[in-house]
Tab-separated table of C-alpha atoms in Angstrom:
chain	number	residue	atom	x	y	z
A	1	MET	CA	41.756	-90.285	102.613
A	2	ASN	CA	39.875	-92.087	99.845
A	3	GLU	CA	37.663	-89.033	99.349
A	4	ILE	CA	40.709	-86.746	99.197
A	5	LYS	CA	42.449	-88.962	96.640
A	6	LEU	CA	39.337	-89.276	94.519
A	7	LEU	CA	38.290	-85.620	94.478
A	8	SER	CA	41.830	-84.417	93.869
A	9	SER	CA	42.051	-86.557	90.736
A	10	VAL	CA	38.756	-85.638	89.047
A	11	SER	CA	37.341	-82.504	87.513
A	12	HIS	CA	33.686	-82.150	86.490
A	13	PRO	CA	31.281	-79.199	86.333
A	14	ASN	CA	28.794	-81.083	88.542
A	15	LEU	CA	31.344	-81.817	91.275
A	16	VAL	CA	32.480	-79.321	93.898
A	17	ARG	CA	36.219	-78.800	93.634
A	18	LEU	CA	38.441	-79.811	96.542
A	19	LEU	CA	40.794	-76.867	97.129
A	20	GLY	CA	42.870	-78.303	99.950
A	21	CYS	CA	42.960	-80.326	103.131
A	22	CYS	CA	44.480	-80.296	106.603
A	23	ILE	CA	45.468	-83.484	108.412
A	24	GLU	CA	47.953	-82.014	110.876
A	25	SER	CA	47.769	-81.767	114.670
A	26	GLY	CA	44.828	-84.120	114.828
A	27	GLU	CA	42.692	-81.897	112.603
A	28	GLN	CA	40.958	-83.369	109.568
A	29	ILE	CA	39.564	-80.568	107.431
A	30	LEU	CA	38.533	-80.526	103.771
A	31	VAL	CA	38.345	-77.173	101.994
A	32	TYR	CA	35.903	-76.984	99.068
A	33	GLU	CA	35.113	-74.184	96.687
A	34	PHE	CA	32.372	-71.795	97.817
A	35	MET	CA	28.887	-72.579	96.474
A	36	PRO	CA	27.057	-69.234	96.248
A	37	ASN	CA	23.748	-70.838	95.254
A	38	GLY	CA	23.622	-73.091	98.294
A	39	THR	CA	23.307	-76.852	98.581
A	40	LEU	CA	20.741	-79.289	97.224
A	41	CYS	CA	19.375	-79.771	100.750
A	42	GLN	CA	18.810	-76.021	101.192
A	43	HIS	CA	16.788	-75.848	97.997
A	44	LEU	CA	14.737	-78.956	98.809
A	45	GLN	CA	13.920	-77.598	102.282
A	46	ARG	CA	12.929	-74.217	100.749
A	47	GLU	CA	15.712	-72.520	102.736
A	48	ARG	CA	16.808	-70.976	99.455
A	49	GLY	CA	14.339	-70.266	96.692
A	50	LYS	CA	10.829	-71.656	96.297
A	51	GLY	CA	11.775	-75.291	95.754
A	52	LEU	CA	12.765	-77.357	92.744
A	53	PRO	CA	10.296	-78.740	90.176
A	54	TRP	CA	10.606	-82.368	89.079
A	55	PRO	CA	12.499	-81.853	85.782
A	56	ILE	CA	15.265	-79.979	87.641
A	57	ARG	CA	15.425	-82.564	90.432
A	58	LEU	CA	15.704	-85.346	87.884
A	59	GLY	CA	18.739	-83.611	86.392
A	60	THR	CA	20.431	-83.200	89.782
A	61	PRO	CA	22.902	-85.892	90.296
A	62	GLY	CA	26.413	-87.981	98.289
A	63	TYR	CA	25.584	-91.024	102.167
A	64	LEU	CA	27.350	-93.855	103.907
A	65	ASP	CA	27.161	-97.443	102.703
A	66	PRO	CA	25.744	-99.529	105.598
A	67	GLN	CA	28.266	-102.287	104.848
A	68	TYR	CA	31.048	-99.838	105.704
A	69	HIS	CA	30.198	-100.388	109.370
A	70	GLN	CA	30.942	-104.091	108.872
A	71	TYR	CA	34.054	-104.033	106.725
A	72	PHE	CA	35.312	-100.421	107.024
A	73	HIS	CA	35.930	-100.417	103.308
A	74	LEU	CA	34.413	-98.206	100.633
A	75	SER	CA	34.026	-99.233	97.003
A	76	ASP	CA	32.387	-97.959	93.830
A	77	LYS	CA	29.168	-99.637	94.983
A	78	SER	CA	29.346	-97.490	98.143
A	79	ASP	CA	28.967	-94.467	95.886
A	80	VAL	CA	25.985	-96.167	94.238
A	81	TYR	CA	24.318	-96.483	97.659
A	82	SER	CA	25.045	-92.842	98.467
A	83	PHE	CA	23.595	-91.787	95.144
A	84	GLY	CA	20.491	-93.834	95.878
A	85	VAL	CA	19.994	-91.753	99.036
A	86	VAL	CA	20.316	-88.592	96.971
A	87	LEU	CA	17.672	-89.873	94.542
A	88	VAL	CA	15.287	-90.510	97.436
A	89	GLU	CA	16.017	-87.069	98.870
A	90	ILE	CA	15.205	-85.533	95.495
A	91	ILE	CA	11.916	-87.445	95.211
A	92	THR	CA	10.704	-86.816	98.752
A	93	GLY	CA	12.193	-83.459	99.719
A	94	LEU	CA	12.769	-84.987	103.177
A	95	LYS	CA	15.859	-84.678	105.372
A	96	VAL	CA	18.306	-87.571	105.256
A	97	VAL	CA	18.202	-87.834	109.055
A	98	ASP	CA	15.197	-86.451	110.934
A	99	PHE	CA	14.627	-87.374	114.591
A	100	SER	CA	11.131	-85.918	114.471
A	101	ARG	CA	10.045	-88.929	112.405
A	102	PRO	CA	9.139	-92.307	113.999
A	103	HIS	CA	12.160	-94.268	115.226
A	104	SER	CA	12.153	-96.714	112.309
A	105	GLU	CA	11.970	-93.827	109.829
A	106	VAL	CA	14.646	-91.507	111.224
A	107	ASN	CA	16.951	-92.645	108.437
A	108	LEU	CA	15.545	-91.603	105.060
A	109	ALA	CA	17.026	-94.651	103.321
A	110	ALA	CA	15.197	-96.996	105.713
A	111	LEU	CA	11.957	-95.083	105.181
A	112	ALA	CA	12.318	-95.242	101.405
A	113	ILE	CA	13.187	-98.953	101.322
A	114	ASP	CA	10.081	-99.733	103.381
A	115	ARG	CA	7.679	-97.602	101.334
A	116	ILE	CA	9.037	-98.505	97.899
A	117	GLY	CA	9.281	-102.193	98.801
A	118	ARG	CA	5.595	-102.188	99.803
A	119	GLY	CA	4.503	-100.281	96.730
A	120	GLY	CA	3.842	-97.068	98.659
A	121	VAL	CA	5.925	-94.647	96.612
A	122	ASP	CA	3.017	-92.205	96.396
A	123	ASP	CA	3.099	-91.835	100.207
A	124	ILE	CA	6.553	-90.239	100.178
A	125	ILE	CA	6.531	-88.119	97.004
A	126	ASP	CA	7.039	-84.425	97.688
A	127	PRO	CA	3.575	-82.828	97.148
A	128	TYR	CA	5.310	-79.829	95.575
A	129	LEU	CA	5.989	-81.981	92.518
A	130	GLU	CA	2.255	-82.371	91.826
A	131	PRO	CA	2.893	-85.977	90.718
A	132	HIS	CA	-0.632	-86.555	89.427
A	133	ARG	CA	-0.729	-83.570	87.100
A	134	ASP	CA	0.350	-85.725	84.147
A	135	ALA	CA	1.111	-89.373	83.423
A	136	TRP	CA	4.809	-88.882	82.622
A	137	THR	CA	5.625	-87.083	85.868
A	138	LEU	CA	4.084	-89.811	88.018
A	139	SER	CA	5.550	-92.632	85.922
A	140	SER	CA	9.059	-91.168	85.872
A	141	ILE	CA	9.007	-90.518	89.638
A	142	HIS	CA	8.051	-94.173	90.172
A	143	ASN	CA	10.830	-95.282	87.830
A	144	VAL	CA	13.425	-93.189	89.670
A	145	ALA	CA	12.138	-94.589	92.974
A	146	GLU	CA	12.589	-98.130	91.663
A	147	LEU	CA	16.134	-97.255	90.611
A	148	ALA	CA	16.841	-95.771	94.057
A	149	PHE	CA	15.477	-98.974	95.651
A	150	ARG	CA	18.054	-101.023	93.748
A	151	CYS	CA	20.859	-98.597	94.625
A	152	LEU	CA	19.958	-98.952	98.328
A	153	ALA	CA	20.274	-102.749	98.346
A	154	PHE	CA	22.143	-103.781	101.505
A	155	HIS	CA	24.518	-106.142	99.718
A	156	ARG	CA	26.876	-104.377	97.326
A	157	ASP	CA	26.724	-107.036	94.654
A	158	MET	CA	22.968	-106.482	94.373
A	159	ARG	CA	23.380	-102.816	93.388
A	160	PRO	CA	23.666	-101.665	89.781
A	161	SER	CA	26.813	-99.998	88.487
A	162	MET	CA	26.938	-96.212	88.158
A	163	THR	CA	27.065	-96.681	84.392
A	164	GLU	CA	23.731	-98.480	84.534
A	165	VAL	CA	22.301	-95.860	86.882
A	166	ALA	CA	23.339	-93.015	84.594
A	167	GLN	CA	21.907	-94.763	81.532
A	168	GLU	CA	18.577	-95.479	83.196
A	169	LEU	CA	18.235	-91.895	84.401
A	170	GLU	CA	18.946	-90.705	80.882
A	171	ASN	CA	16.307	-93.073	79.504
A	172	ILE	CA	13.774	-91.751	82.026
A	173	ARG	CA	14.595	-88.156	81.144
A	174	LEU	CA	14.322	-88.797	77.407
A	175	SER	CA	10.988	-90.579	77.847
A	176	ALA	CA	9.431	-87.147	78.400
A	177	TRP	CA	9.793	-86.576	74.642
A	178	ILE	CA	8.026	-89.822	73.706
A	179	VAL	CA	4.299	-89.738	73.065
A	180	PRO	CA	2.451	-92.655	74.727
A	181	ASP	CA	-0.770	-94.263	73.509
A	182	VAL	CA	0.211	-94.249	69.832
A	183	TYR	CA	0.049	-97.973	69.381
A	184	LEU	CA	-3.314	-97.926	67.660
A	185	GLY	CA	-4.297	-95.573	64.864
A	186	SER	CA	-7.213	-93.212	65.350
A	187	PRO	CA	-10.661	-94.551	64.377
A	188	GLY	CA	-11.060	-94.865	60.648
A	189	ARG	CA	-7.311	-94.605	59.958
A	190	SER	CA	-5.451	-97.652	58.704
A	191	SER	CA	-2.465	-98.853	60.732
A	192	THR	CA	-0.738	-100.182	57.615
A	193	SER	CA	-0.092	-98.906	54.141
A	194	SER	CA	-2.489	-101.511	52.664
A	195	GLY	CA	-6.054	-100.501	51.994
A	196	ASP	CA	-7.342	-104.021	52.390
A	197	ASP	CA	-9.916	-104.158	55.206
A	198	GLU	CA	-8.979	-107.695	56.207
A	199	ASP	CA	-5.312	-106.765	56.532
A	200	ASP	CA	-6.296	-103.717	58.569
A	201	GLY	CA	-8.316	-105.889	60.951
A	202	ARG	CA	-5.448	-108.294	61.467
A	203	SER	CA	-2.989	-105.413	61.951
A	204	GLU	CA	-5.151	-103.671	64.538
A	205	LYS	CA	-5.676	-106.929	66.434
A	206	SER	CA	-1.940	-107.591	66.387
A	207	LEU	CA	-1.204	-104.057	67.509
A	208	ALA	CA	-3.692	-104.344	70.359
A	209	THR	CA	-1.996	-107.520	71.570
A	210	LYS	CA	1.449	-105.932	71.361
A	211	LYS	CA	0.178	-102.796	73.049
A	212	ALA	CA	-1.012	-104.770	76.087
A	213	SER	CA	2.276	-106.671	76.268
A	214	ILE	CA	4.421	-103.579	76.014
A	215	GLU	CA	2.363	-101.482	78.406
A	216	SER	CA	2.702	-104.253	81.015
A	217	LYS	CA	6.462	-103.733	80.783
A	218	ARG	CA	6.052	-99.934	81.109
A	219	LEU	CA	7.688	-99.233	77.785
A	220	PHE	CA	6.854	-96.209	75.631
A	221	VAL	CA	6.725	-96.284	71.855
A	222	PRO	CA	7.542	-93.214	69.762
A	223	GLU	CA	5.085	-92.171	67.061
A	224	ARG	CA	6.300	-93.629	63.767
A	225	ASN	CA	5.341	-96.537	61.527
A	226	GLN	CA	3.627	-98.472	64.287
A	227	VAL	CA	3.564	-101.985	62.834
A	228	GLU	CA	7.218	-101.839	61.847
A	229	TYR	CA	8.331	-100.363	65.166
A	230	LEU	CA	6.327	-102.718	67.355
A	231	SER	CA	7.631	-105.689	65.396
A	232	SER	CA	11.177	-104.548	66.103
A	233	LEU	CA	10.357	-104.315	69.805
A	234	GLU	CA	9.222	-107.923	70.006
A	235	GLU	CA	12.830	-109.033	70.150
A	236	GLY	CA	13.592	-106.591	72.982
A	237	VAL	CA	10.596	-107.324	75.226
A	238	LYS	CA	11.190	-110.581	77.057
A	239	ASP	CA	8.550	-112.555	78.902
A	240	SER	CA	10.917	-112.760	81.844
A	241	SER	CA	11.202	-108.984	82.197
A	242	PRO	CA	10.457	-108.012	85.827
A	243	VAL	CA	7.375	-105.885	86.474
A	244	SER	CA	7.823	-105.114	90.181
A	245	VAL	CA	10.553	-104.532	92.731
A	246	GLN	CA	9.991	-108.058	94.012
A	247	ASP	CA	10.822	-109.750	90.701
A	248	PRO	CA	14.394	-110.866	89.861
A	249	TRP	CA	16.497	-108.611	87.681
A	250	PHE	CA	19.427	-109.716	85.576
A	251	SER	CA	22.106	-107.422	84.217
A	252	GLU	CA	24.863	-108.082	81.732
A	253	GLN	CA	26.974	-105.326	83.304
A	254	SER	CA	26.738	-106.073	87.034
A	255	SER	CA	25.756	-108.731	89.507
A	256	PRO	CA	22.123	-109.904	89.567
A	257	SER	CA	19.663	-107.878	91.608
A	258	SER	CA	16.348	-108.999	93.020
A	259	ASN	CA	15.057	-105.428	93.149
A	260	SER	CA	14.738	-104.292	89.583
A	261	LEU	CA	12.021	-102.870	87.420
A	262	LEU	CA	14.126	-101.091	84.846
A	263	GLY	CA	16.624	-103.721	83.806
A	264	ASN	CA	15.061	-104.106	80.353
A	265	ALA	CA	13.747	-100.586	79.811
A	266	GLN	CA	16.856	-99.214	78.178
């Protein structure tokens, strides 16, 4: 009934419209609009088309919250969990439930939590994506996997809000337009407007230090006045920023999570 109430009250081009329902005579049927292009699962399994490249998968925004089996109650954080499963499905191209996999990996969420938690994201990336063809593709896939890991946290209060999820996905998508490795000027070119060699030396040394600090946080810097921009970032890069899924993550918008990498990358 919650799904019926929710879908009947919203309208969005990325959501399938609920046309009607039947709850009479013991039948529980939901009638959705016809999707002529098939489902996400059909495209990922190559049942329709030749598959989906990474940029399209990243732009593709449903599975059951495990705590529902304890409390029989769904919340907004239940949708966050379900979305986390979708993110993993997009990254891996694997079926959500597949009994041909080992017993502990039948459930895709369990498989993803294990691999991502142990730093083995590369083991489950869909080879079709060619993740190693460029640095951004591999980095963004890892970032989405980290986000999915947080969404799949067993306890609801450890999951981010959908607002945070949407913002982080947007940040990852926009990072494709940012040129990395622009912290230091090319050889022979001054990093500041001053022509003084001593100032140049100090500037390059400072930039090198900031470059190492920022790269350790997996931040990208757009190409512009480098000294000015990096100085402005000093306030935003905190020493306490987490650098792995095992480090604590703190959010001003939702409850703390111990599984964050992206909390400060907005």
